[in-house]
């Protein structure tokens, strides 16, 4: 660690004790003030030739990512590399949002610590936890020589079968924006640029390279774009990645509405837009629409557009030279702003123990207890437990694709032959934090057995001979492929759970999935915990949750449907393709999102369909009561005040949530929440300031947010369907800039 870096951290610690910094302020702490970054970038630019400026807007394959291209001279082995001109540091660009990736094991010592999936972090409803996780992976990137992390996935869960949902933060724009924004702020606190992605409407993998996501602009502003907007405000990412798909017919990376009108004009974004790998389709069109940098352009795209072709477009007047200056200015500005120039990475070993603990804490807060009849959990430390299935003796499963981290010990350990695909992404990787071993460590006096579950009769027999059975089920999700329309668990897992539950009704199911699944056995088991993809500390976290060393605190960031028929789109056309390449390029060209902004729980509210588990839901080992909801104005703010009481016998975390319905109807919307830890019997009065854009419609005609005058219904509860506390509020009309 350099001395200046040490000082920055020390002053951050000292400050942290005195004042509570907002996430946005934390992001800025230790960075250049915006004016300084702008001025320094402008000054640097004034010394750069057109050739130098052009060289900033085209990165090359960093080795290992696309077709195993060699590592370029100066590169470290990652997604992309840029040899900057004019004495600026090179850009060492690496994936991704759950930790530092080592594509094709290209770096011999490229193993890293992996966070649990983005859905687990979102389930914490805790921006501070997200910020800590971001700081952990940003710090690892910095210590391995990287200064740009392709981390900050904020696409909404429009479909609970999306193959990359596990990388993102669920179906609500406010939750997504706050959680992803905090992750970005954490990453950038380590002087590593973070990349808000994939902008925008890249909500499915099927046909992702070709499809047009069709939706009216107002609905997009109130849903997917609002998530990005809030993440941007909270996290100030140095870069934004435009996505593969088209939006209303126009490719996202040459879409002037998205890149120029919304991002750069309305949101005043000062950073740069980079393309996804293979998402640039033109030179002049893309440059004029707002794309600032072509990624891995030497081999990801059909042609290297932002090299000779762009130079010719400038020479022949199709692209103004000033636009190239703006592109370079934006890139250099982010470099100064995040501290890449003043605090370059210093190669050093990772602090694996500390970082794994950070990942473990995230999972401990993010696992969601869905069912717990007769207080089956927490387990008694003396109970005889039959642990079954899910390779719980090896580790915990992770999601595949560009967010895949090589766990410490890889590639020698961790790969389990399973339902993976030969070419991409390969077999699932299990992080070697084995729940079975960790459970043994938590309950040294108890008799625990492990049975793989391959032989159902044997597993049922083990369950019969034990006091409790804990069955682990896994579902592998990965980039490039959505999960099957029916949403059922793979292989014999449903039959396994059903047989074990028949043998011993004291059955606990631990799910390691990237999405909701159908649970035909739900009525026959005693307890269910959604552990998502649990990350490097996952086994320890699960064991500590099962034995009550920590209490579950997670709340669902997406609705678990009772059947795919309840969804706005019951079938994804083309999802039946068996090959990942076929699926991404499936020729279905249009996906009309006619549900508009009524995504997830908003859709369920509008259709009055009863989900299996609602958005926001999650149990713990104690219980809470909410009382005395009042809603009032305070200046321009609308504030909900209420009391939360721990009515059980254990300490626990509650996440009271405030939902609103606008006058004139529509699905209810999450407008704010609080997260509170209370001792048994303790109560506390809390206030939640409601997000004003959630109280408004986007008025496309007048290009502004418009809060309608009238009666707003307000609910306080522990999920999107909890109606126990209600209030109404009269608001006058109000408009806000877009
Ligand atoms: C993914 C991005 C990733 C990039 C570089 C793309 O296929 O969509 O999320 O950052 O590859 O690996």
XYZ file of C-alpha atoms and ligand atoms in Angstrom:
750
model
C 0.000 0.000 0.000
C 1.385 3.419 -0.903
C 1.620 6.058 1.782
C -0.934 8.352 0.151
C -3.376 5.469 -0.156
C -2.862 4.646 3.495
C -3.597 8.250 4.433
C -6.766 8.251 2.385
C -7.973 5.120 4.157
C -6.999 6.427 7.578
C -8.801 9.705 7.068
C -11.838 7.795 5.786
C -11.876 5.768 8.993
C -11.462 8.885 11.120
C -14.210 10.709 9.270
C -16.486 7.692 9.420
C -16.469 7.977 13.202
C -17.634 11.573 13.146
C -20.075 12.041 10.329
C -22.323 9.760 8.341
C -21.419 10.271 4.700
C -24.092 9.690 2.104
C -23.198 6.965 -0.427
C -22.648 9.682 -3.020
C -20.364 11.596 -0.708
C -18.457 8.424 0.112
C -17.921 7.828 -3.582
C -16.357 11.212 -3.884
C -14.240 10.916 -0.783
C -10.581 10.662 -1.701
C -11.281 11.564 -5.328
C -10.508 14.727 -7.146
C -13.252 17.316 -6.843
C -15.261 17.190 -10.098
C -14.013 20.585 -11.232
C -10.429 19.465 -10.782
C -10.923 16.267 -12.759
C -12.565 18.260 -15.559
C -9.855 20.885 -15.589
C -7.030 18.375 -15.465
C -8.617 16.381 -18.285
C -9.078 19.492 -20.383
C -5.508 20.489 -19.775
C -4.241 17.040 -20.748
C -6.430 17.052 -23.838
C -5.036 20.386 -24.975
C -1.635 18.726 -25.337
C -2.942 15.759 -27.288
C -2.981 15.411 -31.063
C -6.044 14.116 -32.902
C -4.148 10.857 -33.323
C -3.603 10.620 -29.547
C -7.266 11.379 -28.914
C -8.358 8.730 -31.375
C -6.100 6.184 -29.705
C -8.104 6.558 -26.467
C -11.399 5.478 -27.979
C -10.451 1.941 -29.038
C -9.457 -0.820 -26.614
C -8.030 -4.177 -27.681
C -8.642 -7.687 -26.433
C -6.856 -8.154 -23.135
C -6.283 -11.865 -23.735
C -8.384 -14.818 -22.752
C -11.842 -13.324 -23.204
C -12.767 -13.619 -26.878
C -11.531 -16.746 -28.613
C -8.420 -16.935 -26.451
C -6.602 -14.004 -28.089
C -3.023 -13.595 -26.794
C -2.306 -11.173 -23.969
C -1.116 -7.932 -25.626
C 2.255 -6.430 -24.678
C 1.696 -4.388 -21.518
C -1.566 -6.188 -20.733
C -2.131 -8.433 -17.742
C -4.662 -10.866 -19.196
C -8.269 -9.676 -18.975
C -11.232 -8.388 -20.978
C -9.501 -5.421 -22.629
C -6.430 -3.229 -22.649
C -5.600 0.313 -23.729
C -2.076 1.631 -24.053
C -2.840 5.269 -23.283
C -0.956 8.062 -25.014
C 0.630 11.163 -23.512
C 2.005 9.510 -20.384
C -1.427 8.560 -19.062
C -1.628 5.149 -17.351
C -2.799 2.209 -19.467
C -6.359 0.991 -18.927
C -6.304 -2.553 -17.561
C -9.948 -3.543 -17.937
C -11.336 -6.628 -16.232
C -14.651 -8.302 -15.461
C -16.803 -8.183 -13.370
C -19.399 -7.496 -10.706
C -18.883 -10.411 -8.338
C -15.110 -10.338 -8.219
C -11.990 -10.227 -10.354
C -12.247 -12.559 -13.329
C -9.428 -14.578 -14.846
C -10.735 -15.450 -18.317
C -9.611 -18.889 -19.511
C -7.281 -19.021 -16.450
C -4.987 -16.716 -18.449
C -3.168 -15.357 -15.398
C -1.412 -18.142 -13.478
C -2.204 -16.451 -10.159
C -5.527 -14.967 -11.176
C -7.703 -16.537 -8.505
C -9.790 -14.156 -6.435
C -12.495 -13.960 -3.799
C -16.046 -14.054 -5.153
C -19.007 -12.199 -3.693
C -22.351 -13.953 -3.502
C -24.580 -13.184 -6.468
C -25.916 -9.693 -6.998
C -29.329 -10.978 -5.961
C -27.929 -11.942 -2.553
C -26.496 -8.454 -2.105
C -29.794 -6.927 -3.233
C -31.608 -9.174 -0.735
C -29.752 -7.419 2.087
C -31.556 -4.156 1.194
C -28.429 -2.699 2.731
C -26.486 -0.195 0.614
C -23.705 -0.188 3.182
C -23.184 -3.932 2.744
C -23.166 -3.418 -1.023
C -20.573 -0.672 -0.667
C -18.343 -2.924 1.446
C -18.602 -5.719 -1.118
C -17.723 -3.271 -3.876
C -14.716 -2.044 -1.905
C -13.587 -5.650 -1.446
C -13.658 -6.550 -5.159
C -12.333 -3.125 -6.178
C -9.444 -3.584 -3.750
C -8.647 -7.020 -5.178
C -8.680 -5.607 -8.713
C -6.311 -2.803 -7.644
C -3.908 -5.211 -5.979
C -3.800 -7.290 -9.145
C -2.963 -4.320 -11.345
C -6.427 -3.459 -12.734
C -7.930 -0.001 -12.851
C -11.259 -0.591 -14.641
C -13.775 -3.164 -13.412
C -16.730 -4.131 -15.597
C -18.906 -4.182 -12.507
C -22.229 -2.530 -11.866
C -24.946 -4.656 -13.518
C -28.301 -2.888 -13.111
C -30.625 -4.521 -15.638
C -34.020 -5.172 -14.099
C -35.483 -8.614 -13.647
C -38.281 -8.294 -16.173
C -38.372 -12.065 -16.397
C -37.440 -14.394 -13.531
C -35.793 -16.719 -16.036
C -33.157 -14.242 -17.193
C -29.810 -16.041 -17.369
C -27.924 -13.088 -15.874
C -30.442 -12.032 -13.239
C -28.022 -13.405 -10.652
C -25.522 -10.659 -11.563
C -28.085 -7.883 -11.063
C -30.229 -6.581 -8.239
C -33.790 -7.701 -8.935
C -36.991 -6.234 -10.279
C -37.360 -2.859 -8.577
C -35.678 0.316 -9.863
C -35.253 1.971 -6.456
C -33.703 -1.077 -4.791
C -31.551 -1.744 -7.847
C -30.366 1.840 -8.104
C -29.443 2.155 -4.438
C -27.727 -1.218 -4.165
C -25.834 -1.117 -7.451
C -24.929 2.538 -6.919
C -23.444 1.682 -3.524
C -21.476 -1.224 -5.018
C -20.051 1.139 -7.628
C -19.119 3.691 -4.948
C -17.314 0.937 -3.035
C -15.347 -0.153 -6.084
C -14.366 3.384 -6.970
C -13.250 4.091 -3.400
C -10.325 1.830 -4.372
C -9.329 4.012 -7.356
C -10.799 1.581 -9.841
C -13.348 2.772 -12.415
C -16.633 0.895 -12.173
C -18.922 0.339 -15.161
C -22.680 0.663 -14.902
C -24.074 -1.925 -17.358
C -25.777 -3.094 -19.597
C -27.459 0.097 -20.740
C -30.284 -0.628 -21.455
C -33.132 -3.163 -21.497
C -30.691 -6.096 -21.717
C -33.031 -8.038 -19.469
C -32.905 -11.398 -21.256
C -30.197 -13.512 -22.832
C -32.384 -15.063 -25.512
C -31.702 -13.217 -28.777
C -29.622 -10.699 -26.828
C -27.453 -9.926 -29.863
C -30.333 -9.245 -32.200
C -33.571 -8.511 -30.405
C -35.273 -5.190 -30.132
C -36.711 -4.521 -26.686
C -39.739 -2.436 -27.567
C -41.231 -0.230 -24.890
C -42.500 3.315 -24.771
C -40.058 5.859 -23.439
C -42.177 6.921 -20.462
C -42.536 3.333 -19.249
C -38.810 2.789 -19.699
C -38.052 5.927 -17.633
C -40.279 4.674 -14.808
C -38.692 1.225 -14.710
C -35.363 0.126 -16.185
C -33.960 3.616 -16.769
C -34.903 4.771 -13.273
C -32.713 2.001 -11.843
C -29.767 3.193 -13.922
C -30.477 6.832 -13.076
C -30.431 6.238 -9.326
C -27.328 4.008 -9.545
C -25.610 6.816 -11.417
C -26.554 9.416 -8.794
C -25.411 7.220 -5.924
C -22.281 5.707 -7.441
C -20.927 8.197 -10.022
C -19.484 5.415 -12.191
C -16.552 6.415 -14.393
C -18.024 4.433 -17.286
C -21.333 3.108 -18.576
C -21.506 0.067 -20.871
C -24.108 0.088 -23.633
C -25.702 -3.267 -24.286
C -25.938 -5.774 -27.132
C -29.658 -5.527 -27.851
C -31.612 -2.945 -29.772
C -34.053 -0.673 -27.970
C -37.053 0.370 -30.024
C -35.214 -0.892 -33.100
C -31.959 0.998 -32.625
C -28.862 -0.788 -31.270
C -28.173 0.435 -27.735
C -24.591 1.404 -28.661
C -25.790 3.722 -31.419
C -28.986 4.867 -29.772
C -29.059 8.689 -29.496
C -32.087 8.650 -27.230
C -30.354 6.467 -24.636
C -26.771 7.688 -24.900
C -27.187 11.377 -25.622
C -30.677 12.526 -24.685
C -31.161 10.503 -21.499
C -27.661 9.761 -20.236
C -25.623 12.778 -21.201
C -28.216 15.550 -21.462
C -30.900 14.744 -18.920
C -28.706 12.958 -16.381
C -25.686 15.182 -17.090
C -23.372 12.188 -17.118
C -19.762 13.395 -17.371
C -18.075 9.969 -17.782
C -17.691 7.763 -20.866
C -19.765 5.133 -22.623
C -17.987 1.934 -23.645
C -19.576 -0.731 -25.822
C -20.221 -4.275 -24.697
C -17.921 -6.818 -26.343
C -19.335 -7.130 -29.845
C -22.007 -4.443 -29.455
C -20.528 -1.781 -31.782
C -22.084 -1.855 -35.253
C -20.914 1.368 -36.857
C -18.440 4.212 -36.676
C -20.048 7.581 -37.470
C -23.519 6.515 -36.391
C -22.276 5.255 -33.018
C -19.915 8.191 -32.444
C -22.643 10.728 -33.182
C -25.157 8.864 -31.021
C -22.861 9.075 -27.994
C -20.605 6.005 -27.874
C -17.195 7.070 -26.542
C -15.093 3.917 -26.664
C -15.237 0.700 -28.670
C -14.359 -2.262 -26.470
C -12.011 -4.990 -27.567
C -12.591 -3.644 -31.056
C -9.820 -5.672 -32.670
C -11.782 -8.880 -32.384
C -15.120 -8.496 -30.598
C -16.877 -6.535 -33.349
C -17.401 -7.337 -37.023
C -14.958 -4.548 -37.888
C -12.653 -2.298 -35.835
C -14.945 0.709 -36.241
C -13.338 3.217 -33.906
C -9.875 2.858 -35.502
C -9.172 3.576 -39.198
C -12.874 3.864 -40.051
C -13.506 6.533 -37.436
C -10.280 8.351 -38.415
C -11.577 8.456 -42.003
C -15.010 9.631 -40.854
C -13.338 12.508 -39.030
C -11.077 13.336 -41.961
C -13.989 13.372 -44.375
C -16.192 15.442 -42.067
C -18.816 12.858 -41.097
C -17.747 13.090 -37.435
C -16.553 16.452 -36.078
C -13.060 16.357 -34.577
C -14.605 18.041 -31.533
C -16.658 14.921 -30.915
C -13.456 12.855 -30.714
C -12.141 15.442 -28.280
C -15.277 14.992 -26.179
C -14.845 11.192 -26.181
C -11.229 11.441 -25.018
C -12.086 14.162 -22.494
C -14.738 11.957 -20.905
C -12.361 9.001 -20.592
C -9.506 11.072 -19.162
C -11.881 12.883 -16.811
C -13.010 9.581 -15.301
C -9.378 8.537 -14.923
C -8.618 11.637 -12.863
C -11.937 11.572 -11.036
C -11.563 8.043 -9.722
C -7.867 8.457 -8.973
C -6.302 6.218 -11.629
C -3.572 8.722 -12.322
C -2.727 9.686 -8.746
C -3.159 6.261 -7.175
C -2.065 3.662 -9.734
C -2.464 0.009 -8.749
C 0.364 -1.529 -6.756
C 0.714 -5.278 -7.291
C 0.522 -7.167 -4.020
C -0.946 -10.353 -2.596
C -4.635 -10.448 -1.761
C -5.838 -10.492 1.821
C -7.848 -13.637 1.224
C -8.982 -14.107 4.822
C -10.377 -10.576 5.240
C -11.920 -10.580 1.782
C -13.564 -13.971 2.250
C -15.080 -12.715 5.489
C -16.533 -9.739 3.603
C -18.111 -12.136 1.085
C -19.390 -14.319 3.935
C -21.033 -11.365 5.702
C -22.783 -10.393 2.485
C -24.213 -13.896 2.156
C -25.196 -13.998 5.834
C -27.266 -10.848 5.314
C -28.532 -11.828 1.886
C -29.869 -15.366 2.291
C -33.674 -15.315 2.494
C -35.620 -17.577 4.846
C -38.812 -18.429 2.942
C -40.453 -20.933 5.246
C -39.810 -22.084 8.815
C -42.683 -24.137 10.215
C -42.636 -24.835 13.931
C -39.250 -23.137 14.256
C -37.464 -26.037 12.591
C -34.570 -23.609 12.189
C -32.228 -22.833 13.790
C -30.938 -26.381 14.159
C -30.055 -27.738 17.558
C -26.281 -28.298 17.789
C -26.898 -31.835 19.001
C -29.414 -32.890 16.317
C -28.493 -35.768 14.003
C -28.557 -34.187 10.565
C -28.645 -35.908 7.179
C -27.061 -33.483 4.715
C -28.104 -34.365 1.181
C -27.282 -33.246 -2.357
C -26.087 -30.111 -4.086
C -22.400 -31.168 -3.804
C -22.583 -29.689 -0.298
C -19.478 -31.710 0.542
C -17.495 -29.878 -2.196
C -18.649 -26.266 -2.092
C -21.299 -23.847 -3.284
C -22.270 -23.336 -6.919
C -21.605 -20.079 -8.781
C -23.128 -18.543 -11.908
C -21.350 -18.841 -15.251
C -20.095 -16.403 -17.873
C -18.109 -13.198 -17.699
C -18.870 -12.714 -13.993
C -17.279 -16.066 -13.115
C -14.428 -15.759 -10.640
C -11.697 -18.406 -10.445
C -11.927 -19.394 -6.782
C -8.777 -19.586 -4.696
C -7.373 -23.034 -5.468
C -8.748 -23.155 -9.032
C -8.489 -24.713 -11.514
C -7.360 -27.711 -9.459
C -10.536 -27.604 -7.389
C -14.070 -26.448 -7.747
C -15.344 -27.801 -11.040
C -18.176 -30.279 -10.747
C -19.234 -32.142 -13.865
C -22.788 -31.076 -14.322
C -25.302 -29.560 -16.639
C -22.767 -27.112 -18.065
C -22.150 -26.613 -21.759
C -19.053 -27.703 -23.616
C -18.095 -24.469 -25.365
C -19.529 -21.899 -23.031
C -19.516 -21.458 -20.129
C -18.247 -24.968 -19.261
C -19.175 -26.952 -16.171
C -20.374 -25.118 -13.075
C -17.686 -23.924 -10.696
C -18.165 -24.630 -6.992
C -16.473 -22.265 -4.554
C -14.678 -24.509 -2.078
C -16.585 -23.381 0.994
C -18.438 -26.634 1.615
C -21.625 -26.266 3.664
C -21.361 -29.836 4.959
C -17.837 -29.268 6.340
C -18.836 -25.902 7.789
C -21.897 -27.447 9.452
C -19.609 -30.052 11.034
C -17.474 -27.204 12.364
C -20.559 -25.416 13.788
C -21.891 -28.530 15.521
C -18.832 -30.586 16.478
C -20.794 -32.729 18.913
C -23.516 -33.749 16.477
C -23.654 -36.686 14.085
C -23.814 -35.379 10.523
C -23.857 -37.559 7.432
C -23.577 -36.617 3.778
C -25.378 -38.371 0.916
C -25.054 -37.118 -2.656
C -28.708 -37.562 -3.599
C -27.877 -39.394 -6.820
C -29.543 -42.450 -5.284
C -32.890 -41.161 -4.030
C -33.732 -44.242 -1.975
C -30.409 -43.998 -0.147
C -30.947 -40.315 0.559
C -34.448 -41.007 1.913
C -33.029 -43.730 4.149
C -30.401 -41.315 5.537
C -33.173 -38.778 6.220
C -35.271 -41.409 8.026
C -32.399 -42.236 10.368
C -31.725 -38.554 11.237
C -33.549 -35.966 13.360
C -33.468 -33.436 10.530
C -32.664 -33.612 6.813
C -31.041 -30.648 5.056
C -31.306 -30.974 1.274
C -29.234 -28.697 -0.949
C -30.595 -28.022 -4.418
C -28.728 -26.112 -7.121
C -29.613 -24.514 -10.434
C -26.867 -23.352 -12.787
C -27.563 -20.025 -14.562
C -25.181 -18.356 -16.913
C -24.601 -15.541 -19.335
C -25.923 -16.267 -22.809
C -28.787 -18.547 -21.832
C -32.060 -18.032 -19.992
C -33.454 -20.774 -17.795
C -36.188 -22.997 -19.180
C -39.729 -21.684 -19.452
C -41.123 -24.145 -16.906
C -38.801 -22.870 -14.119
C -38.302 -26.343 -12.654
C -35.178 -27.582 -10.915
C -32.797 -29.612 -13.081
C -32.458 -33.379 -12.990
C -33.954 -35.449 -10.202
C -33.890 -32.699 -7.578
C -37.672 -32.263 -7.190
C -38.078 -36.021 -6.817
C -35.209 -36.065 -4.326
C -36.740 -33.370 -2.099
C -40.163 -35.017 -2.285
C -38.755 -38.423 -1.276
C -36.672 -37.002 1.566
C -39.655 -35.013 2.886
C -41.788 -38.175 2.791
C -39.134 -39.989 4.818
C -38.712 -37.135 7.303
C -41.026 -34.108 7.356
C -38.391 -32.255 9.372
C -36.729 -31.383 6.073
C -34.932 -28.110 5.378
C -34.290 -27.164 1.735
C -31.370 -24.837 0.982
C -31.589 -23.448 -2.540
C -28.529 -22.258 -4.441
C -30.199 -20.802 -7.517
C -29.800 -17.800 -9.797
C -33.549 -17.333 -10.105
C -36.821 -18.451 -8.538
C -37.838 -22.037 -9.221
C -41.073 -23.945 -8.847
C -41.319 -25.799 -5.509
C -43.857 -28.607 -5.935
C -42.732 -30.042 -2.571
C -43.166 -26.763 -0.634
C -46.164 -27.960 1.402
C -44.315 -31.075 2.583
C -41.058 -29.605 3.862
C -40.504 -27.764 7.139
C -38.162 -24.963 6.072
C -36.753 -23.365 2.927
C -33.862 -20.960 2.596
C -32.906 -19.208 -0.666
C -29.113 -18.886 -0.470
C -28.688 -17.658 -4.102
C -25.119 -18.193 -5.360
C -23.399 -17.937 -1.992
C -19.850 -16.868 -3.011
C -16.442 -17.575 -1.458
C -17.657 -17.545 2.132
C -20.937 -19.219 1.277
C -20.576 -22.551 3.067
C -19.645 -20.862 6.324
C -22.493 -18.373 5.975
C -25.070 -21.111 5.349
C -23.829 -23.168 8.310
C -23.949 -20.154 10.629
C -27.474 -19.302 9.450
C -28.711 -22.887 9.865
C -27.321 -23.096 13.409
C -28.517 -19.604 14.369
C -25.081 -18.039 14.890
C -26.546 -15.320 12.732
C -30.229 -14.748 12.011
C -31.476 -14.606 8.414
C -32.063 -11.008 7.347
C -32.632 -11.194 3.585
C -35.765 -10.049 1.758
C -36.596 -11.062 -1.813
C -35.580 -8.572 -4.500
C -37.869 -10.346 -6.972
C -41.254 -12.023 -6.948
C -41.285 -15.821 -6.846
C -44.224 -16.746 -9.110
C -46.486 -19.670 -8.320
C -46.501 -20.538 -12.009
C -44.942 -19.129 -15.200
C -48.510 -18.529 -16.404
C -48.696 -15.601 -13.965
C -45.871 -13.725 -15.693
C -46.364 -10.845 -18.102
C -44.728 -13.115 -20.702
C -45.495 -16.730 -19.778
C -43.082 -18.038 -22.438
C -39.805 -16.688 -23.707
C -39.826 -17.397 -27.427
C -36.652 -19.182 -28.481
C -35.685 -20.310 -25.019
C -35.907 -23.902 -26.193
C -32.682 -23.547 -28.193
C -30.157 -25.974 -26.789
C -27.000 -24.218 -27.854
C -25.957 -20.986 -26.231
C -24.779 -19.446 -29.504
C -28.009 -20.340 -31.244
C -29.957 -18.833 -28.369
C -28.206 -15.464 -28.254
C -28.709 -14.966 -31.972
C -32.196 -16.448 -32.078
C -33.995 -14.716 -34.865
C -36.967 -13.508 -32.870
C -36.435 -9.835 -33.512
C -38.933 -8.029 -31.322
C -39.877 -8.337 -27.688
C -42.730 -5.981 -26.976
C -42.790 -5.094 -23.290
C -46.450 -4.172 -23.312
C -46.602 -4.391 -19.531
C -44.634 -1.118 -19.618
C -43.294 -0.132 -16.221
C -45.462 -2.687 -14.393
C -42.527 -5.011 -13.763
C -42.411 -7.846 -11.220
C -44.522 -7.173 -8.132
C -46.180 -4.188 -9.865
C -47.493 -6.634 -12.471
C -48.653 -9.077 -9.799
C -50.442 -6.248 -8.005
C -52.147 -5.119 -11.191
C -53.263 -8.633 -12.141
C -53.990 -9.619 -8.527
C -52.150 -12.908 -9.095
C -50.979 -14.588 -5.895
C -47.246 -15.310 -6.028
C -45.509 -18.179 -4.300
C -43.485 -15.593 -2.359
C -43.895 -11.846 -2.872
C -41.212 -9.253 -3.502
C -39.799 -7.954 -0.217
C -40.638 -11.119 1.702
C -38.265 -12.798 4.158
C -38.524 -14.438 7.581
C -36.080 -14.485 10.458
C -35.795 -16.172 13.858
C -37.876 -13.505 15.577
C -40.995 -11.517 14.633
C -41.812 -7.830 14.239
C -44.871 -5.595 14.485
C -45.362 -2.366 12.560
C -47.573 0.336 14.055
C -48.737 3.916 13.732
C -48.110 4.682 10.061
C -48.313 8.427 9.371
C -47.382 10.183 6.141
C -46.684 13.900 5.925
C -45.019 16.614 3.891
C -41.895 18.280 5.067
C -40.908 20.968 2.582
C -40.516 19.151 -0.698
C -40.220 15.771 0.997
C -42.899 13.204 1.713
C -42.059 11.286 4.864
C -43.581 8.125 6.303
C -43.151 7.625 10.048
C -43.953 4.442 11.991
C -42.857 2.254 14.856
C -41.256 -1.183 14.586
C -41.228 -3.572 17.526
C -39.389 -6.862 17.947
C -42.165 -9.106 19.293
C -40.083 -12.296 19.492
C -37.422 -13.682 21.774
C -34.296 -13.182 19.680
C -32.553 -10.133 18.261
C -33.148 -9.628 14.564
C -33.159 -7.382 11.525
C -36.375 -6.029 10.039
C -36.805 -4.291 6.691
C -40.093 -2.334 6.830
C -41.035 -1.253 3.320
C -43.249 1.613 2.129
C -45.287 1.192 -1.061
C -47.509 3.704 -2.833
C -50.242 3.659 -5.437
C -50.626 6.790 -7.528
C -54.036 8.406 -8.038
C -55.626 6.831 -11.071
C -54.359 3.341 -10.273
C -51.555 1.145 -11.553
C -49.504 -1.369 -9.632
C -48.153 -0.328 -6.248
C -44.551 0.850 -6.154
C -41.776 0.648 -3.594
C -41.067 4.223 -2.470
C -38.601 3.629 0.361
C -37.503 1.359 3.207
C -35.437 1.178 6.357
C -33.312 -1.579 7.787
C -33.244 -1.873 11.560
C -31.714 -4.249 14.140
C -33.772 -4.651 17.311
C -33.320 -6.604 20.540
C -36.266 -8.697 21.847
C -38.999 -6.325 23.057
C -37.228 -3.264 21.660
C -39.150 -0.802 19.534
C -38.067 2.197 17.496
C -39.729 4.996 15.592
C -38.447 5.223 12.043
C -38.875 7.686 9.203
C -38.619 6.954 5.503
C -38.370 9.737 2.930
C -40.233 8.607 -0.178
C -38.498 8.771 -3.562
C -40.251 11.531 -5.482
C -39.809 9.988 -8.933
C -41.683 6.930 -7.685
C -44.592 9.250 -6.821
C -44.660 10.552 -10.393
C -45.303 9.480 -13.963
C -42.902 10.326 -16.712
C -44.624 12.806 -19.016
C -43.056 12.107 -22.398
C -44.913 14.902 -24.148
C -43.533 17.611 -21.873
C -40.301 15.717 -21.219
C -40.465 15.799 -17.410
C -41.603 13.927 -14.333
C -45.135 14.801 -13.349
C -46.646 14.067 -9.971
C -50.411 13.941 -10.396
C -52.625 15.765 -7.908
C -54.896 13.526 -5.854
C -55.094 10.791 -3.274
C -52.083 8.495 -2.865
C -52.492 5.194 -1.052
C -49.561 4.200 1.118
C -48.783 0.802 2.612
C -46.219 -0.139 5.216
C -45.354 -3.790 5.417
C -42.862 -6.597 5.274
C -43.486 -7.364 1.596
C -45.235 -6.032 -1.497
C -48.455 -7.844 -0.543
C -48.548 -7.011 3.172
C -51.541 -4.716 3.778
C -51.391 -4.479 7.558
C -50.626 -0.731 7.772
C -52.268 1.689 5.369
C -52.623 5.447 5.015
C -53.665 7.955 2.406
C -52.039 11.213 1.465
C -53.224 14.086 -0.655
C -50.575 15.591 -2.917
C -50.809 18.523 -5.283
C -49.396 18.369 -8.778
C -45.698 18.932 -9.216
C -43.230 18.577 -12.053
C -39.550 17.723 -11.995
C -36.813 17.948 -14.605
C -36.163 14.689 -16.484
C -20.684 -9.216 -21.309
C -20.174 -8.094 -20.423
C -18.718 -8.298 -20.131
C -17.950 -8.377 -21.450
C -16.455 -8.556 -21.291
C -19.810 -9.422 -22.526
O -20.157 -10.581 -23.191
O -22.009 -8.957 -21.697
O -20.912 -8.058 -19.231
O -18.245 -7.280 -19.303
O -18.451 -9.469 -22.193
O -16.144 -9.825 -20.871
